[in-house]
Coordinates of C-alpha atoms in Angstrom, one line a residue:
X22 CA 32.7 -44.0 18.5
X23 CA 34.2 -43.1 15.2
X24 CA 31.9 -41.7 12.4
X25 CA 32.3 -43.6 8.8
X26 CA 33.9 -41.6 6.2
X27 CA 31.1 -42.2 3.8
X28 CA 28.5 -41.0 6.6
X29 CA 30.7 -37.6 6.9
X30 CA 30.9 -37.1 3.2
X31 CA 27.0 -37.8 2.8
X32 CA 26.6 -35.1 5.8
X33 CA 28.6 -32.7 3.5
X34 CA 26.7 -33.3 0.3
X35 CA 23.2 -32.7 2.3
X36 CA 24.4 -29.4 3.6
X37 CA 25.7 -28.1 0.2
X38 CA 22.4 -29.4 -1.5
X39 CA 20.6 -27.8 1.4
X40 CA 22.2 -24.6 0.9
X41 CA 21.5 -24.6 -2.9
X42 CA 17.9 -25.0 -2.0
X43 CA 17.5 -22.1 0.6
X44 CA 19.4 -20.0 -2.1
X45 CA 17.1 -21.0 -4.9
X46 CA 15.0 -18.4 -6.9
X47 CA 11.4 -18.3 -4.8
X48 CA 9.9 -15.4 -7.1
X49 CA 6.0 -15.4 -6.7
X50 CA 5.4 -12.0 -8.6
X51 CA 4.5 -12.8 -12.3
X52 CA 6.3 -10.6 -14.9
X53 CA 6.6 -10.3 -18.8
X54 CA 9.0 -11.7 -20.2
X55 CA 10.3 -10.5 -23.7
X56 CA 12.8 -12.3 -25.9
X57 CA 13.9 -10.5 -29.1
X58 CA 15.9 -12.9 -31.3
X59 CA 17.9 -12.3 -34.4
X60 CA 16.9 -14.7 -37.1
X61 CA 18.6 -13.3 -39.7
X62 CA 21.2 -15.4 -41.8
X63 CA 24.1 -14.2 -40.2
X64 CA 22.9 -16.0 -37.2
X65 CA 23.2 -19.5 -38.7
X66 CA 26.0 -20.6 -36.7
X67 CA 24.6 -19.1 -33.4
X68 CA 21.3 -19.8 -33.5
X69 CA 21.4 -23.5 -31.9
X70 CA 23.2 -22.5 -28.8
X71 CA 20.5 -19.3 -28.6
X72 CA 17.7 -21.9 -28.8
X73 CA 19.4 -24.1 -26.3
X74 CA 19.9 -21.1 -23.9
X75 CA 16.2 -19.9 -24.1
X76 CA 15.0 -23.4 -23.7
X77 CA 17.0 -24.3 -20.6
X78 CA 17.9 -20.8 -18.7
X79 CA 14.7 -18.7 -20.0
X80 CA 11.7 -21.4 -20.0
X81 CA 12.7 -24.3 -17.7
X82 CA 14.7 -22.2 -15.1
X83 CA 13.5 -18.7 -15.0
X84 CA 9.4 -18.7 -15.8
X85 CA 7.1 -19.6 -13.2
X86 CA 3.2 -19.9 -13.5
X87 CA 1.7 -16.5 -14.1
X88 CA 4.2 -15.0 -16.1
X89 CA 3.7 -13.6 -19.6
X90 CA 6.3 -14.7 -22.3
X91 CA 6.5 -13.0 -25.7
X92 CA 9.2 -14.2 -28.3
X93 CA 9.6 -11.9 -31.1
X94 CA 11.7 -13.5 -34.1
X95 CA 13.0 -10.7 -36.4
X96 CA 14.9 -10.3 -39.6
X97 CA 13.8 -7.8 -42.6
X98 CA 10.0 -8.9 -40.9
X99 CA 9.0 -9.9 -37.3
X100 CA 7.2 -13.1 -36.3
X101 CA 5.5 -13.7 -33.1
X102 CA 5.9 -17.7 -32.6
X103 CA 5.0 -17.1 -28.6
X104 CA 2.9 -14.9 -26.9
X105 CA 1.0 -16.6 -23.9
X106 CA 0.5 -16.6 -20.3
X107 CA 2.2 -19.5 -18.7
X108 CA -0.8 -21.2 -16.7
X109 CA 1.2 -24.4 -15.4
X110 CA 4.7 -25.8 -15.7
X111 CA 3.3 -28.6 -17.9
X112 CA 3.2 -25.9 -20.6
X113 CA 6.9 -25.4 -20.8
X114 CA 7.3 -28.6 -23.2
X115 CA 5.3 -27.0 -25.5
X116 CA 7.0 -23.5 -25.4
X117 CA 10.4 -25.1 -25.9
X118 CA 9.2 -27.4 -28.9
X119 CA 8.2 -24.0 -30.4
X120 CA 11.3 -22.1 -30.1
X121 CA 13.2 -25.4 -31.5
X122 CA 11.5 -24.6 -34.7
X123 CA 12.9 -21.0 -35.1
X124 CA 15.7 -21.1 -37.8
X125 CA 18.0 -18.3 -39.1
X126 CA 16.9 -18.0 -42.7
X127 CA 15.8 -14.1 -42.9
X128 CA 17.5 -11.4 -44.8
X129 CA 18.0 -8.0 -43.2
X130 CA 17.5 -6.9 -39.5
X131 CA 15.0 -4.8 -38.7
X132 CA 15.3 -4.2 -35.1
X133 CA 13.1 -1.1 -34.8
X134 CA 10.1 -2.8 -36.7
X135 CA 10.9 -5.7 -34.1
X136 CA 10.1 -3.1 -31.2
X137 CA 7.1 -1.9 -32.7
X138 CA 5.4 -5.2 -33.1
X139 CA 6.3 -6.7 -29.4
X140 CA 5.1 -3.3 -28.1
X141 CA 1.8 -3.7 -29.9
X142 CA 1.5 -7.5 -29.0
X143 CA 2.0 -6.4 -25.1
X144 CA -0.6 -3.8 -25.2
X145 CA -3.1 -6.3 -26.4
X146 CA -2.2 -9.4 -24.0
X147 CA -0.5 -7.9 -21.1
X148 CA -1.1 -5.7 -17.9
X149 CA 0.7 -2.5 -18.5
X150 CA 1.4 -2.4 -14.6
X151 CA 3.3 -5.6 -14.8
X152 CA 7.0 -5.5 -14.6
X153 CA 8.7 -6.0 -18.2
X154 CA 12.1 -7.4 -18.9
X155 CA 13.4 -7.5 -22.6
X156 CA 16.1 -9.5 -23.7
X157 CA 17.7 -8.9 -27.2
X158 CA 19.7 -11.3 -28.7
X159 CA 21.6 -10.1 -31.9
X160 CA 25.0 -10.4 -33.9
X161 CA 24.8 -7.3 -35.5
X162 CA 23.7 -3.7 -36.4
X163 CA 20.2 -2.3 -37.5
X164 CA 19.9 -3.3 -41.5
X165 CA 16.4 -2.4 -42.2
X166 CA 15.2 -3.5 -45.8
X167 CA 14.8 -0.3 -47.9
X168 CA 10.6 -0.1 -47.3
X169 CA 11.1 0.0 -43.6
X170 CA 10.8 3.5 -41.7
X171 CA 13.8 2.7 -40.0
X172 CA 15.9 2.2 -42.8
X173 CA 19.1 4.2 -43.2
X174 CA 22.0 3.7 -45.9
X175 CA 24.8 3.3 -43.5
X176 CA 22.9 1.3 -40.8
X177 CA 22.8 3.8 -38.5
X178 CA 19.7 4.4 -36.0
X179 CA 17.7 7.1 -37.9
X180 CA 15.2 9.6 -36.1
X181 CA 12.2 7.3 -36.2
X182 CA 14.2 4.7 -34.3
X183 CA 15.5 6.9 -31.8
X184 CA 11.9 8.2 -31.2
X185 CA 10.6 4.7 -30.6
X186 CA 13.4 4.1 -28.0
X187 CA 12.5 7.1 -25.9
X188 CA 8.6 6.1 -25.5
X189 CA 10.2 2.2 -24.6
X190 CA 12.7 3.9 -22.0
X191 CA 9.7 6.3 -20.6
X192 CA 7.3 2.7 -19.8
X193 CA 10.5 1.4 -17.3
X194 CA 11.4 -1.8 -19.0
X195 CA 14.4 -3.6 -18.0
X196 CA 16.3 -4.2 -21.2
X197 CA 19.4 -6.6 -21.8
X198 CA 21.2 -6.5 -25.2
X199 CA 23.1 -9.7 -25.8
X200 CA 25.5 -9.0 -28.3
X201 CA 27.3 -11.7 -30.2
X202 CA 30.9 -11.1 -31.2
X203 CA 32.4 -7.8 -31.2
X204 CA 30.2 -5.6 -33.5
X205 CA 29.9 -1.9 -31.5
X206 CA 26.3 -1.8 -33.2
X207 CA 24.9 -3.9 -30.4
X208 CA 26.3 -1.8 -27.7
X209 CA 25.1 1.3 -29.7
X210 CA 21.9 -0.2 -29.4
X211 CA 22.1 -1.0 -25.8
X212 CA 22.6 2.6 -25.0
X213 CA 20.1 3.8 -27.1
X214 CA 17.7 1.8 -25.0
X215 CA 19.3 2.8 -21.9
X216 CA 19.7 -0.7 -21.5
X217 CA 22.4 -3.2 -19.9
X218 CA 24.9 -4.6 -22.7
X219 CA 26.7 -8.0 -22.5
X220 CA 29.1 -9.3 -25.1
X221 CA 29.6 -12.7 -25.8
X222 CA 31.6 -15.0 -28.0
X223 CA 31.2 -15.3 -31.8
X224 CA 30.6 -18.9 -31.0
X225 CA 28.7 -18.9 -28.0
X226 CA 27.2 -21.6 -25.9
X227 CA 24.4 -22.1 -23.9
X228 CA 26.3 -21.6 -20.8
X229 CA 28.0 -18.5 -21.6
X230 CA 24.8 -17.1 -22.5
X231 CA 23.2 -18.2 -19.2
X232 CA 26.2 -16.6 -17.4
X233 CA 25.8 -13.3 -18.9
X234 CA 22.2 -13.0 -17.8
X235 CA 22.4 -14.4 -14.4
X236 CA 20.5 -11.3 -12.9
X237 CA 18.2 -10.5 -15.8
X238 CA 15.3 -10.2 -13.3
X239 CA 17.6 -7.9 -11.0
X240 CA 16.7 -4.2 -11.4
X241 CA 16.6 -0.5 -9.8
X242 CA 13.5 1.1 -9.9
X243 CA 12.7 4.9 -9.1
X244 CA 10.5 4.9 -6.0
X245 CA 8.2 7.9 -5.9
X246 CA 8.4 10.8 -7.8
X247 CA 11.5 12.5 -9.2
X248 CA 11.9 16.2 -8.1
X249 CA 14.0 18.9 -9.7
X250 CA 14.5 21.9 -7.6
X251 CA 14.0 25.5 -8.7
X252 CA 16.8 26.6 -10.9
X253 CA 18.6 29.5 -10.1
X254 CA 19.3 32.2 -12.7
X255 CA 22.7 30.6 -13.5
X256 CA 21.0 27.5 -14.2
X257 CA 22.3 25.8 -10.8
X258 CA 19.9 23.0 -9.1
X259 CA 19.6 19.4 -7.7
X260 CA 18.1 16.7 -8.6
X261 CA 16.4 14.5 -5.7
X262 CA 15.0 11.1 -6.1
X263 CA 14.6 7.6 -4.3
X264 CA 15.9 4.3 -5.8
X265 CA 15.1 0.7 -4.9
X266 CA 17.1 -2.5 -6.1
X267 CA 15.3 -5.9 -6.4
X268 CA 15.8 -9.2 -7.9
X269 CA 19.6 -9.3 -7.8
X270 CA 21.2 -13.1 -6.7
X271 CA 24.3 -11.6 -5.3
X272 CA 23.6 -9.9 -1.8
X273 CA 26.0 -7.3 -2.7
X274 CA 25.8 -3.3 -3.2
X275 CA 24.9 -2.2 -6.6
X276 CA 27.1 0.1 -8.1
X277 CA 25.6 3.1 -10.4
X278 CA 27.5 5.6 -12.4
X279 CA 25.6 8.3 -14.0
X280 CA 27.7 10.0 -16.7
X281 CA 25.3 12.2 -18.7
X282 CA 21.6 13.8 -18.0
X283 CA 19.9 15.3 -21.0
X284 CA 17.3 17.6 -20.3
X285 CA 14.8 18.4 -23.0
X286 CA 12.2 21.0 -23.0
X287 CA 10.1 21.9 -26.3
X288 CA 12.1 24.9 -27.2
X289 CA 15.6 23.3 -26.8
X290 CA 17.6 20.3 -25.6
X291 CA 20.4 20.6 -22.9
X292 CA 22.9 17.8 -23.9
X293 CA 24.5 17.4 -20.3
X294 CA 23.5 19.1 -17.0
X295 CA 25.5 17.1 -15.1
X296 CA 28.4 18.8 -13.4
X297 CA 30.6 15.9 -13.0
X298 CA 30.1 11.8 -13.2
X299 CA 28.0 10.9 -10.3
X300 CA 28.6 7.4 -8.7
X301 CA 26.8 5.6 -5.7
X302 CA 26.0 2.4 -4.2
X303 CA 22.6 0.8 -3.4
X304 CA 22.3 -1.8 -0.8
X305 CA 19.8 -4.9 -1.8
X306 CA 16.5 -4.5 -1.2
X307 CA 16.6 -1.1 0.5
X308 CA 15.4 2.3 -0.4
X309 CA 18.1 4.8 -1.3
X310 CA 17.7 8.8 -1.5
X311 CA 20.3 10.7 -3.6
X312 CA 20.9 14.3 -4.5
X313 CA 22.5 15.2 -7.7
X314 CA 23.7 18.4 -8.4
X315 CA 23.1 20.1 -12.0
X316 CA 24.1 22.9 -14.0
X317 CA 22.1 24.0 -16.7
X318 CA 24.0 26.1 -19.4
X319 CA 22.5 29.2 -20.7
X320 CA 19.2 28.2 -18.9
X321 CA 15.9 29.6 -20.3
X322 CA 14.5 32.6 -18.6
X323 CA 12.1 33.1 -15.6
X324 CA 9.3 30.7 -15.6
X325 CA 7.8 27.3 -15.4
X326 CA 8.8 24.4 -17.7
X327 CA 7.6 21.1 -18.6
X328 CA 10.3 18.6 -20.1
X329 CA 11.9 15.5 -20.0
X330 CA 15.3 14.1 -18.1
X331 CA 17.1 11.2 -19.7
X332 CA 19.9 9.5 -17.9
X333 CA 22.9 7.9 -19.5
X334 CA 24.9 5.3 -17.4
X335 CA 28.6 4.3 -17.4
X336 CA 27.9 1.4 -15.4
X337 CA 26.3 -2.1 -16.2
X338 CA 23.1 -1.1 -14.3
X339 CA 21.0 2.1 -14.7
X340 CA 17.7 2.6 -12.7
X341 CA 14.3 2.5 -14.3
X342 CA 12.8 4.4 -16.0
X343 CA 15.5 6.1 -17.7
X344 CA 13.5 9.1 -19.3
X345 CA 11.2 10.8 -16.7
X346 CA 8.7 13.6 -17.3
X347 CA 9.7 16.8 -15.1
X348 CA 8.3 20.2 -14.2
X349 CA 10.8 22.9 -12.9
X350 CA 11.0 26.5 -12.3
X351 CA 13.6 29.2 -13.1
X352 CA 14.3 31.9 -10.9
X353 CA 14.3 35.5 -12.2
X354 CA 17.8 37.4 -13.1
X355 CA 18.2 40.4 -11.3
X356 CA 21.0 43.0 -13.1
X357 CA 22.9 45.3 -11.3
X358 CA 21.3 48.3 -13.3
X359 CA 18.2 47.7 -11.4
X360 CA 20.1 48.7 -8.2
X361 CA 21.7 51.8 -10.1
X362 CA 18.1 52.9 -11.5
X363 CA 17.0 56.4 -10.6
X364 CA 14.7 57.9 -8.0
X365 CA 11.3 57.6 -9.8
X366 CA 12.1 53.9 -10.9
X367 CA 13.2 52.8 -7.5
X368 CA 9.6 54.7 -5.9
X369 CA 7.6 52.8 -8.7
X370 CA 9.3 49.4 -7.6
X371 CA 8.6 50.0 -4.1
X372 CA 5.3 50.8 -4.5
X373 CA 4.4 47.7 -6.7
X374 CA 6.3 45.5 -3.7
X375 CA 4.0 47.2 -1.2
X376 CA 0.6 46.2 -3.4
X377 CA 2.1 42.7 -4.2
X378 CA 2.7 42.4 -0.4
X379 CA -0.9 43.3 0.3
X380 CA -2.1 41.0 -2.5
X381 CA 0.0 38.4 -1.4
X382 CA -1.0 38.7 2.2
X383 CA -4.4 37.1 1.2
X384 CA -3.7 33.8 1.5
X385 CA -6.0 31.6 -0.8
X386 CA -8.3 28.8 1.0
X387 CA -10.1 26.1 -0.9
X388 CA -12.8 23.9 1.3
X389 CA -13.4 20.4 0.2
X390 CA -14.9 17.1 1.6
X391 CA -13.7 13.8 1.2
X392 CA -16.0 11.4 0.3
X393 CA -15.4 7.7 0.2
X394 CA -17.4 5.2 -1.8
X395 CA -17.9 1.9 -0.1
X396 CA -20.3 -1.1 -0.5
X397 CA -23.2 1.1 -2.0
X398 CA -22.6 3.7 0.9
X399 CA -20.9 7.2 0.7
X400 CA -19.1 8.1 3.9
X401 CA -19.0 11.9 3.9
X402 CA -16.1 13.0 6.3
X403 CA -15.8 16.7 7.7
X404 CA -15.2 19.8 5.7
X405 CA -11.5 20.6 5.4
X406 CA -9.8 23.6 4.8
X407 CA -6.5 24.0 2.0
X408 CA -4.5 26.9 2.7
X409 CA -2.1 28.4 0.5
X410 CA 1.8 27.6 1.6
X411 CA 0.5 24.9 4.3
X412 CA 0.1 21.3 3.3
X413 CA -2.5 18.6 4.1
X414 CA -1.9 14.9 4.0
X415 CA -4.1 11.8 2.8
X416 CA -3.2 9.1 5.2
X417 CA -4.0 5.4 5.4
X418 CA -5.4 4.4 8.7
X419 CA -6.7 1.1 9.2
X420 CA -8.8 0.0 6.1
X421 CA -9.8 3.6 5.5
X422 CA -8.1 6.9 4.5
X423 CA -8.3 10.4 6.3
X424 CA -6.8 13.9 5.9
X425 CA -4.5 15.1 8.3
X426 CA -2.1 18.4 8.9
X427 CA 0.9 16.8 9.6
X428 CA 3.0 13.9 7.4
X429 CA 3.5 10.4 9.2
X430 CA 4.6 7.0 8.0
X431 CA 0.7 6.5 7.1
X432 CA 0.7 9.4 4.6
X433 CA 0.3 8.5 1.1
X434 CA 0.1 11.7 -0.7
X435 CA 0.5 15.4 -0.2
X436 CA -2.4 18.3 -0.9
X437 CA -1.3 22.0 -1.4
X438 CA -2.9 25.1 -2.9
X439 CA -1.3 26.6 -6.2
X440 CA -2.9 29.4 -8.4
X441 CA -6.4 28.7 -6.7
X442 CA -6.0 24.9 -7.6
X443 CA -6.0 22.1 -5.3
X444 CA -2.8 19.8 -6.2
X445 CA -1.7 16.4 -5.2
X446 CA 1.6 14.7 -4.9
X447 CA 2.1 11.4 -5.0
X448 CA 4.5 10.3 -1.9
X449 CA 3.9 6.7 -2.4
X450 CA 3.2 5.4 -5.8
X451 CA 2.6 1.9 -4.7
X452 CA -0.8 2.5 -3.2
X453 CA -2.0 4.4 -6.6
X454 CA -1.3 1.8 -9.0
X455 CA -4.4 2.6 -11.1
X456 CA -3.8 6.5 -11.1
X457 CA -2.3 7.4 -14.4
X458 CA -2.4 11.1 -14.5
X459 CA -3.2 13.7 -11.5
X460 CA -5.2 16.5 -12.5
X461 CA -4.1 20.2 -12.1
X462 CA -7.0 20.4 -9.9
X463 CA -8.4 17.7 -7.7
X464 CA -11.4 19.0 -6.7
X465 CA -14.1 16.5 -8.1
X466 CA -11.7 14.3 -9.3
X467 CA -12.3 10.4 -8.5
X468 CA -9.4 8.3 -8.0
X469 CA -8.6 4.9 -6.1
X470 CA -6.4 3.9 -3.1
X471 CA -4.9 0.2 -2.4
X472 CA -4.9 -0.5 1.0
X473 CA -2.4 -2.7 2.9
X474 CA -4.7 -5.9 2.6
X475 CA -4.7 -5.7 -1.2
X476 CA -8.5 -3.9 -1.7
X477 CA -9.2 -0.7 -2.9
X478 CA -11.2 2.3 -2.1
X479 CA -12.5 4.6 -4.4
X480 CA -12.2 8.2 -3.1
X481 CA -13.2 12.1 -4.3
X482 CA -12.4 15.5 -2.9
X483 CA -15.6 17.4 -3.4
X484 CA -15.8 21.2 -3.5
X485 CA -17.6 23.0 -0.8
X486 CA -18.8 26.5 -1.6
X487 CA -18.7 29.2 1.0
X488 CA -21.3 29.7 3.5

């Protein structure tokens, strides 16, 4: 029996539509979406296309119930026409109507003040643990009014502005800057914010803007702690970190290119510790561990240091956060004249080495009890002993947590003894979403652990005195 041509055509249309439906965005996790919109006078010709883009691509197509939308309209001053949770899709018409009322009628362009205002607004209204996505749309450079703390005569980014961007970078916001026209200032702004930059034509359409932000919700995140190995006396070491990508529509590897890493410590900045440009690919929805060789020029002397690492990318995408706190050590530098020293000095060194070996042989031990707070019940586990040089692990087993001597797939954190302190290193950050800072000594500290089922346990490592 011959199939009618119109029936075959209907089948083809059906499968095309079905494929489109299957690949549609089915995001369930609510996020914070921030639109920073330049409404200065220079945006008069572009503002209608920008508003149409925000109404269709952002409000109609991207937002889902539970998202928090903040719209910051900035010029010499900053306005907040929208700052609200989207409860139902029916509210989208009201949001679109508010966007339609924005006009490009302001003097100056104070981007720094706009970032201040939106950061304050999010702190008041939003959950700090939610993922945040900032889309900044502008046609020009920072032109703050003279009374602004971000003012500079030549329109460059002053010290106050740069300090503000570092705070945002450390919070892990995904930032995308849409630069209208060919002004290099928007590209420089994206670099200062460690954000993605896309240039659009001087007379953009809503469709062009939407095409440039197709993967606005795509991001690469740091998973777990960043580790900087102990540096040699010559400044050589390695950075080890794990990354995961999510939210990209294209199921293709994400290419990242790190072209500079800045190390900052209280006394000094090292502008670039990267030995060479580092390039790698990330598979979608997978965790990838990378090791980056570094060289700190003229490194500081032996000791322990605290500072920050700031990553700069040559690729369209980068990972979040781009500014990361770091602790590291520098080994001692031994000079050749130590080897050629006289007999008395050598004898003194040998004697000191023997004494040190005897003292070091006495390993520090810390005894503690794991206390888990349940429903008006405190469950006291057995007494554990943490020893210097050996690790213990906090594991999740079924619906509780335990202490074990070996690391397994259930291990959430690592316990160690250092300088008579009980330290904890987080292995799986997602199970400690409410933990902001880990104290130097964990004894007596109460913390919460999120279980696989989404509930939380409150735990404490109580000190046990020697009997």
